[in-house]
């Protein structure tokens, strides 16, 4: 806990690829102490493991499984690991993203909420980067 407090006081962020095995990073403890924790990949295919797919949402899904974040609230918080701390709702359920003026960078998925997106890993339908369609389609497939 002392190290986590020091990291937080120095505003040092930690990135993890959520490795499964011998040493598990204490993400919940780090977050509780105010350390900014982010997810990452070594590359599209992980150099250290045959299981890497280069998908940050999948890493949030893996973290949720590893730390037993199985209720709706904790699953929605797992998304913040993949988005640099951004979540659609704050801890009280108030919408905080997106708002007018926010950069329109997002991955669109057919999910009813962020918890479902993390838990179910739905197919990605579109990627927006600064308001421009980078991949996929904005047409609804269920219409």
N, CA, C and O of each residue as an XYZ file, in Angstrom:
572
protein
N       0.825     -1.182      0.000
C       0.000      0.000      0.000
C       0.878      1.256      0.000
O       0.509      2.269     -0.596
N       2.027      1.195      0.660
C       2.925      2.340      0.714
C       3.418      2.706     -0.693
O       3.489      3.883     -1.049
N       3.753      1.689     -1.480
C       4.213      1.943     -2.845
C       3.090      2.552     -3.689
O       3.336      3.467     -4.476
N       1.874      2.057     -3.533
C       0.730      2.605     -4.271
C       0.499      4.064     -3.885
O       0.234      4.899     -4.750
N       0.597      4.371     -2.620
C       0.452      5.762     -2.173
C       1.527      6.650     -2.793
O       1.255      7.778     -3.203
N       2.739      6.131     -2.857
C       3.831      6.917     -3.440
C       3.618      7.136     -4.934
O       3.831      8.240     -5.436
N       3.201      6.094     -5.642
C       2.904      6.243     -7.069
C       1.839      7.307     -7.294
O       1.972      8.159     -8.173
N       0.785      7.247     -6.492
C      -0.306      8.214     -6.624
C       0.172      9.625     -6.323
O      -0.185     10.564     -7.035
N       0.977      9.789     -5.277
C       1.442     11.130     -4.910
C       2.364     11.723     -5.966
O       2.452     12.944     -6.101
N       3.050     10.868     -6.712
C       3.936     11.329     -7.784
C       3.228     11.392     -9.139
O       3.848     11.706    -10.155
N       1.925     11.092     -9.146
C       1.108     11.101    -10.366
C       1.686     10.166    -11.438
O       1.730     10.506    -12.621
N       2.124      8.993    -11.000
C       2.655      7.982    -11.911
C       1.544      7.018    -12.273
O       0.882      6.464    -11.395
N       1.342      6.820    -13.555
C       0.354      5.862    -14.046
C       1.013      4.500    -14.249
O       2.227      4.404    -14.431
N       0.205      3.468    -14.215
C       0.664      2.098    -14.434
C      -0.123      1.526    -15.599
O      -1.345      1.666    -15.659
N       0.577      0.881    -16.527
C      -0.078      0.183    -17.632
C       0.173     -1.310    -17.469
O       1.268     -1.728    -17.092
N      -0.832     -2.092    -17.750
C      -0.710     -3.539    -17.634
C      -1.383     -4.217    -18.819
O      -2.347     -3.703    -19.386
N      -0.859     -5.374    -19.176
C      -1.497     -6.186    -20.212
C      -2.368     -7.265    -19.576
O      -2.847     -8.159    -20.274
N      -2.580     -7.196    -18.265
C      -3.377     -8.129    -17.473
C      -2.884     -9.568    -17.673
O      -3.645    -10.444    -18.083
N      -1.621     -9.793    -17.383
C      -1.118    -11.163    -17.526
C      -1.723    -12.073    -16.463
O      -1.941    -11.660    -15.324
N      -1.983    -13.287    -16.845
C      -2.521    -14.291    -15.931
C      -1.372    -15.232    -15.582
O      -0.669    -15.720    -16.468
N      -1.189    -15.479    -14.310
C      -0.122    -16.392    -13.937
C       0.395    -16.128    -12.555
O      -0.371    -15.868    -11.627
N       1.710    -16.196    -12.420
C       2.361    -16.125    -11.109
C       2.069    -14.822    -10.372
O       1.503    -14.842     -9.279
N       2.446    -13.707    -10.952
C       2.253    -12.431    -10.275
C       1.109    -11.651    -10.891
O       1.135    -11.343    -12.083
N       0.121    -11.332    -10.103
C      -1.023    -10.581    -10.598
C      -0.937     -9.158    -10.051
O      -0.824     -8.956     -8.842
N      -0.991     -8.177    -10.948
C      -0.937     -6.786    -10.518
C      -2.168     -6.460     -9.670
O      -3.285     -6.821    -10.042
N      -1.979     -5.789     -8.549
C      -3.108     -5.478     -7.663
C      -3.889     -4.242     -8.158
O      -3.885     -3.199     -7.504
N      -4.543     -4.368     -9.294
C      -5.261     -3.237     -9.888
C      -6.262     -2.613     -8.919
O      -6.277     -1.390     -8.787
N      -7.103     -3.398     -8.232
C      -8.057     -2.764     -7.307
C      -7.374     -1.932     -6.219
O      -7.844     -0.842     -5.896
N      -6.292     -2.421     -5.661
C      -5.562     -1.679     -4.631
C      -4.970     -0.397     -5.210
O      -5.079      0.668     -4.602
N      -4.351     -0.495     -6.368
C      -3.766      0.679     -7.002
C      -4.834      1.742     -7.250
O      -4.626      2.919     -6.955
N      -5.982      1.323     -7.795
C      -7.070      2.272     -8.056
C      -7.574      2.894     -6.752
O      -7.815      4.100     -6.695
N      -7.735      2.087     -5.713
C      -8.226      2.584     -4.434
C      -7.302      3.658     -3.862
O      -7.760      4.594     -3.206
N      -6.008      3.518     -4.113
C      -5.034      4.475     -3.603
C      -4.851      5.669     -4.540
O      -4.056      6.565     -4.256
N      -5.590      5.685     -5.664
C      -5.559      6.830     -6.567
C      -4.567      6.747     -7.708
O      -4.283      7.755     -8.356
N      -4.032      5.555     -7.965
C      -3.113      5.377     -9.089
C      -3.929      5.201    -10.368
O      -4.879      4.419    -10.401
N      -3.559      5.923    -11.410
C      -4.205      5.783    -12.710
C      -3.694      4.497    -13.355
O      -2.505      4.387    -13.654
N      -4.584      3.520    -13.573
C      -4.214      2.235    -14.160
C      -4.843      2.144    -15.544
O      -6.038      2.383    -15.722
N      -4.015      1.795    -16.513
C      -4.437      1.677    -17.902
C      -4.118      0.282    -18.424
O      -3.280     -0.426    -17.867
N      -4.794     -0.097    -19.492
C      -4.528     -1.381    -20.134
C      -3.739     -1.167    -21.407
O      -3.834     -0.119    -22.045
N      -2.962     -2.167    -21.766
C      -2.192     -2.078    -22.997
C      -1.875     -3.451    -23.538
O      -2.135     -4.473    -22.903
N      -1.309     -3.447    -24.725
C      -0.849     -4.654    -25.396
C       0.584     -4.432    -25.843
O       0.977     -3.305    -26.143
N       1.358     -5.493    -25.888
C       2.720     -5.374    -26.395
C       2.708     -5.061    -27.889
O       3.569     -4.339    -28.391
N       1.733     -5.606    -28.578
C       1.554     -5.382    -30.016
C       0.232     -6.035    -30.402
O      -0.531     -6.464    -29.537
N      -0.031     -6.107    -31.681
C      -1.275     -6.760    -32.114
C      -1.307     -8.197    -31.626
O      -2.332     -8.666    -31.130
N      -0.183     -8.901    -31.764
C      -0.057    -10.220    -31.160
C       0.978    -10.104    -30.055
O       2.079     -9.604    -30.283
N       0.639    -10.552    -28.885
C       1.474    -10.400    -27.701
C       2.801    -11.147    -27.871
O       2.819    -12.324    -28.233
N       3.905    -10.450    -27.607
C       5.227    -11.074    -27.720
C       5.489    -12.087    -26.616
O       6.315    -12.984    -26.783
N       4.797    -11.956    -25.490
C       5.082    -12.785    -24.324
C       4.064    -13.896    -24.125
O       4.247    -14.762    -23.269
N       3.007    -13.878    -24.898
C       1.951    -14.868    -24.693
C       1.253    -15.154    -26.020
O       1.097    -14.246    -26.836
N       0.834    -16.384    -26.250
C       0.131    -16.702    -27.493
C      -1.325    -16.250    -27.490
O      -2.028    -16.445    -28.481
N      -1.793    -15.646    -26.389
C      -3.204    -15.309    -26.258
C      -3.541    -13.872    -26.617
O      -4.720    -13.518    -26.614
N      -2.571    -13.032    -26.924
C      -2.837    -11.638    -27.221
C      -3.535    -11.447    -28.559
O      -3.178    -12.084    -29.550
N      -4.531    -10.568    -28.582
C      -5.256    -10.284    -29.823
C      -5.282     -8.789    -30.147
O      -5.885     -8.384    -31.141
N      -4.637     -7.970    -29.319
C      -4.582     -6.536    -29.583
C      -5.880     -5.804    -29.325
O      -6.096     -4.733    -29.892
N      -6.741     -6.337    -28.499
C      -8.071     -5.777    -28.260
C      -8.160     -5.276    -26.815
O      -8.176     -6.074    -25.878
N      -8.217     -3.957    -26.641
C      -8.249     -3.384    -25.300
C      -9.562     -3.700    -24.578
O      -9.553     -3.885    -23.361
N     -10.680     -3.767    -25.290
C     -11.937     -4.148    -24.643
C     -11.837     -5.573    -24.107
O     -12.359     -5.875    -23.034
N     -11.175     -6.436    -24.845
C     -10.967     -7.807    -24.379
C     -10.112     -7.812    -23.117
O     -10.320     -8.646    -22.236
N      -9.152     -6.889    -23.018
C      -8.326     -6.787    -21.809
C      -9.182     -6.344    -20.617
O      -8.988     -6.842    -19.508
N     -10.120     -5.419    -20.826
C     -11.031     -5.013    -19.747
C     -11.884     -6.200    -19.311
O     -12.128     -6.387    -18.118
N     -12.333     -6.995    -20.264
C     -13.096     -8.215    -20.006
C     -12.257     -9.181    -19.151
O     -12.752     -9.751    -18.180
N     -11.005     -9.350    -19.522
C     -10.097    -10.233    -18.796
C      -9.863     -9.728    -17.365
O      -9.864    -10.518    -16.421
N      -9.663     -8.420    -17.209
C      -9.485     -7.846    -15.869
C     -10.731     -8.081    -15.018
O     -10.624     -8.424    -13.841
N     -11.901     -7.901    -15.608
C     -13.152     -8.120    -14.865
C     -13.242     -9.564    -14.385
O     -13.676     -9.820    -13.262
N     -12.835    -10.505    -15.225
C     -12.847    -11.905    -14.806
C     -11.815    -12.154    -13.710
O     -12.113    -12.804    -12.707
N     -10.608    -11.639    -13.901
C      -9.514    -11.874    -12.963
C      -9.836    -11.346    -11.565
O      -9.525    -11.999    -10.569
N     -10.454    -10.172    -11.486
C     -10.741     -9.555    -10.195
C     -12.178     -9.790     -9.725
O     -12.618     -9.203     -8.737
N     -12.898    -10.645    -10.433
C     -14.271    -11.014    -10.068
C     -15.200     -9.805    -10.023
O     -16.040     -9.685     -9.131
N     -15.038     -8.911    -10.996
C     -15.920     -7.751    -11.121
C     -17.118     -8.180    -11.963
O     -17.193     -7.858    -13.149
N     -18.037     -8.893    -11.364
C     -19.111     -9.507    -12.138
C     -20.459     -8.806    -12.038
O     -21.396     -9.193    -12.736
N     -20.586     -7.784    -11.190
C     -21.860     -7.077    -11.169
C     -21.824     -5.901    -12.152
O     -20.761     -5.520    -12.643
N     -22.981     -5.345    -12.423
C     -23.087     -4.306    -13.449
C     -22.194     -3.098    -13.154
O     -21.540     -2.572    -14.055
N     -22.169     -2.667    -11.912
C     -21.357     -1.496    -11.570
C     -19.870     -1.766    -11.817
O     -19.197     -0.968    -12.468
N     -19.358     -2.881    -11.302
C     -17.934     -3.169    -11.458
C     -17.554     -3.430    -12.907
O     -16.462     -3.056    -13.335
N     -18.431     -4.062    -13.662
C     -18.159     -4.252    -15.089
C     -18.075     -2.904    -15.800
O     -17.224     -2.713    -16.669
N     -18.948     -1.977    -15.436
C     -18.907     -0.655    -16.072
C     -17.628      0.083    -15.698
O     -17.090      0.833    -16.513
N     -17.136     -0.118    -14.485
C     -15.873      0.511    -14.060
C     -14.681     -0.128    -14.768
O     -13.676      0.543    -15.002
N     -14.775     -1.406    -15.111
C     -13.687     -2.073    -15.838
C     -13.449     -1.393    -17.182
O     -12.322     -1.366    -17.677
N     -14.501     -0.849    -17.767
C     -14.346     -0.146    -19.044
C     -13.359      1.002    -18.925
O     -12.642      1.302    -19.880
N     -13.312      1.651    -17.762
C     -12.414      2.795    -17.589
C     -10.951      2.422    -17.777
O     -10.139      3.272    -18.142
N     -10.605      1.161    -17.533
C      -9.233      0.709    -17.756
C      -8.864      0.773    -19.239
O      -7.701      0.967    -19.592
N      -9.862      0.609    -20.094
C      -9.627      0.588    -21.543
C      -9.772      1.965    -22.182
O      -9.393      2.150    -23.338
N     -10.313      2.927    -21.451
C     -10.631      4.222    -22.054
C      -9.862      5.392    -21.441
O     -10.201      6.551    -21.682
N      -8.857      5.101    -20.671
C      -8.126      6.180    -20.015
C      -8.923      6.843    -18.912
O      -8.729      8.023    -18.620
N      -9.820      6.086    -18.299
C     -10.600      6.600    -17.178
C     -11.987      7.105    -17.535
O     -12.757      7.461    -16.643
N     -12.320      7.144    -18.806
C     -13.629      7.653    -19.240
C     -14.677      6.550    -19.128
O     -14.465      5.429    -19.590
N     -15.805      6.882    -18.510
C     -16.966      5.993    -18.483
C     -18.197      6.830    -18.812
O     -18.222      8.031    -18.541
N     -19.210      6.210    -19.389
C     -20.417      6.970    -19.723
C     -21.134      7.540    -18.501
O     -21.703      8.629    -18.570
N     -21.112      6.808    -17.380
C     -21.825      7.233    -16.177
C     -20.842      7.356    -15.021
O     -19.872      6.603    -14.935
N     -21.101      8.317    -14.130
C     -20.271      8.410    -12.928
C     -20.748      7.373    -11.915
O     -21.647      6.585    -12.211
N     -20.158      7.368    -10.734
C     -20.491      6.358     -9.729
C     -21.917      6.478     -9.204
O     -22.407      5.569     -8.533
N     -22.592      7.595     -9.502
C     -23.976      7.792     -9.071
C     -24.988      7.565    -10.192
O     -26.187      7.759     -9.990
N     -24.516      7.156    -11.377
C     -25.396      6.887    -12.503
C     -25.698      8.092    -13.368
O     -26.541      8.009    -14.261
N     -25.030      9.215    -13.127
C     -25.234     10.425    -13.926
C     -24.354     10.358    -15.178
O     -23.177     10.009    -15.102
N     -24.943     10.699    -16.329
C     -24.182     10.672    -17.574
C     -23.092     11.741    -17.539
O     -23.358     12.918    -17.296
N     -21.862     11.303    -17.788
C     -20.732     12.234    -17.827
C     -20.017     12.207    -19.176
O     -19.177     13.065    -19.450
N     -20.342     11.238    -20.011
C     -19.753     11.137    -21.348
C     -20.759     10.470    -22.258
O     -21.448      9.562    -21.793
N     -20.896     10.834    -23.476
C     -20.288     11.999    -24.124
C     -21.080     13.265    -23.827
O     -22.269     13.221    -23.513
N     -20.394     14.379    -23.936
C     -21.019     15.687    -23.781
C     -20.656     16.533    -24.990
O     -19.664     16.271    -25.671
N     -21.471     17.554    -25.251
C     -21.192     18.472    -26.347
C     -19.787     19.029    -26.167
O     -19.426     19.508    -25.092
N     -19.012     18.959    -27.225
C     -17.641     19.465    -27.191
C     -16.598     18.384    -26.970
O     -15.413     18.624    -27.201
N     -17.013     17.179    -26.520
C     -16.059     16.086    -26.368
C     -15.553     15.647    -27.736
O     -16.281     15.717    -28.726
N     -14.321     15.202    -27.787
C     -13.770     14.669    -29.029
C     -14.536     13.394    -29.369
O     -14.681     12.510    -28.525
N     -15.020     13.300    -30.591
C     -15.822     12.148    -31.021
C     -14.903     11.008    -31.448
O     -14.786     10.692    -32.632
N     -14.256     10.401    -30.461
C     -13.418      9.226    -30.681
C     -14.034      8.102    -29.874
O     -14.112      8.183    -28.648
N     -14.474      7.049    -30.556
C     -15.196      5.979    -29.874
C     -15.221      4.722    -30.726
O     -15.044      4.763    -31.943
N     -15.446      3.609    -30.049
C     -15.702      2.335    -30.707
C     -17.167      2.026    -30.438
O     -17.596      1.994    -29.285
N     -17.928      1.801    -31.486
C     -19.354      1.534    -31.338
C     -19.609      0.030    -31.330
O     -19.082     -0.715    -32.156
N     -20.433     -0.392    -30.372
C     -20.790     -1.797    -30.239
C     -22.289     -1.909    -29.973
O     -22.877     -0.998    -29.390
N     -22.915     -3.003    -30.387
C     -24.329     -3.197    -30.063
C     -24.476     -3.744    -28.642
O     -24.522     -4.956    -28.433
N     -24.549     -2.834    -27.675
C     -24.702     -3.215    -26.275
C     -25.624     -2.213    -25.602
O     -25.661     -1.041    -25.976
N     -26.362     -2.675    -24.613
C     -27.308     -1.802    -23.912
C     -26.619     -0.896    -22.897
O     -27.183      0.119    -22.487
N     -25.404     -1.255    -22.490
C     -24.668     -0.461    -21.498
C     -23.202     -0.869    -21.535
O     -22.835     -1.852    -22.179
N     -22.369     -0.102    -20.835
C     -20.936     -0.406    -20.832
C     -20.641     -1.742    -20.156
O     -19.709     -2.441    -20.555
N     -21.418     -2.106    -19.142
C     -21.211     -3.400    -18.485
C     -21.417     -4.541    -19.473
O     -20.649     -5.503    -19.481
N     -22.438     -4.440    -20.296
C     -22.682     -5.483    -21.294
C     -21.545     -5.533    -22.317
O     -21.140     -6.614    -22.746
N     -21.037     -4.372    -22.702
C     -19.928     -4.335    -23.662
C     -18.702     -5.050    -23.105
O     -18.022     -5.767    -23.840
N     -18.411     -4.868    -21.823
C     -17.261     -5.527    -21.209
C     -17.511     -7.016    -21.033
O     -16.642     -7.830    -21.346
N     -18.675     -7.379    -20.541
C     -18.970     -8.781    -20.232
C     -19.167     -9.639    -21.472
O     -18.723    -10.787    -21.499
N     -19.814     -9.114    -22.484
C     -20.200     -9.924    -23.644
C     -19.280     -9.781    -24.851
O     -19.348    -10.591    -25.775
N     -18.419     -8.761    -24.857
C     -17.512     -8.508    -25.981
C     -18.230     -8.569    -27.332
O     -17.890     -9.391    -28.183
N     -19.222     -7.698    -27.524
C     -19.958     -7.728    -28.787
C     -19.071     -7.319    -29.963
O     -18.033     -6.679    -29.792
N     -19.505     -7.702    -31.141
C     -18.789     -7.360    -32.370
C     -18.729     -5.836    -32.500
O     -19.728     -5.150    -32.288
N     -17.578     -5.326    -32.842
C     -17.438     -3.887    -33.061
C     -18.093     -3.538    -34.388
O     -17.907     -4.238    -35.383
N     -18.864     -2.449    -34.400
C     -19.554     -2.073    -35.627
C     -18.931     -0.870    -36.316
O     -19.050     -0.720    -37.532
N     -18.265     -0.009    -35.548
C     -17.640      1.175    -36.152
C     -16.604      1.760    -35.203
O     -16.681      1.595    -33.986
N     -15.639      2.444    -35.794
C     -14.630      3.167    -35.034
C     -14.635      4.603    -35.536
O     -14.493      4.863    -36.731
N     -14.803      5.535    -34.591
C     -14.735      6.958    -34.906
C     -13.450      7.524    -34.331
O     -13.091      7.222    -33.193
N     -12.762      8.332    -35.099
C     -11.570      9.016    -34.621
C     -11.720     10.496    -34.920
O     -11.714     10.919    -36.076
N     -11.858     11.280    -33.846
C     -12.049     12.727    -33.962
C     -13.189     13.071    -34.924
O     -13.082     13.988    -35.739
N     -14.272     12.318    -34.809
C     -15.471     12.584    -35.593
C     -15.496     11.956    -36.966
O     -16.502     12.054    -37.669
N     -14.427     11.322    -37.362
C     -14.367     10.688    -38.683
C     -14.504      9.183    -38.545
O     -13.911      8.571    -37.657
N     -15.291      8.597    -39.434
C     -15.453      7.156    -39.464
C     -14.151      6.534    -39.958
O     -13.766      6.723    -41.112
N     -13.478      5.797    -39.087
C     -12.209      5.153    -39.441
C     -12.407      3.736    -39.944
O     -11.633      3.239    -40.763
N     -13.453      3.092    -39.445
C     -13.723      1.705    -39.831
C     -15.173      1.394    -39.551
O     -15.758      1.949    -38.621
N     -15.765      0.515    -40.340
C     -17.103      0.020    -40.092
C     -18.178      0.876    -40.718
O     -17.942      1.610    -41.679
N     -19.367      0.765    -40.150
C     -20.532      1.449    -40.690
C     -21.357      2.040    -39.558
O     -21.444      1.477    -38.467
N     -21.960      3.187    -39.842
C     -22.855      3.799    -38.861
C     -24.306      3.406    -39.115
O     -25.205      3.877    -38.419
N     -24.540      2.551    -40.101
C     -25.876      2.071    -40.395
C     -26.268      1.021    -39.367
O     -25.465      0.156    -39.016
N     -27.505      1.098    -38.884
C     -27.992      0.099    -37.933
C     -28.294     -1.187    -38.652
O     -28.981     -1.188    -39.673
N     -27.784     -2.288    -38.128
C     -28.025     -3.578    -38.758
C     -29.357     -4.192    -38.354
O     -29.826     -5.124    -39.008
N     -29.984     -3.682    -37.275
C     -31.258     -4.242    -36.815
C     -32.464     -3.441    -37.299
O     -33.604     -3.750    -36.953
N     -32.205     -2.422    -38.094
C     -33.298     -1.556    -38.563
C     -34.035     -2.160    -39.726
O     -34.981     -1.560    -40.237
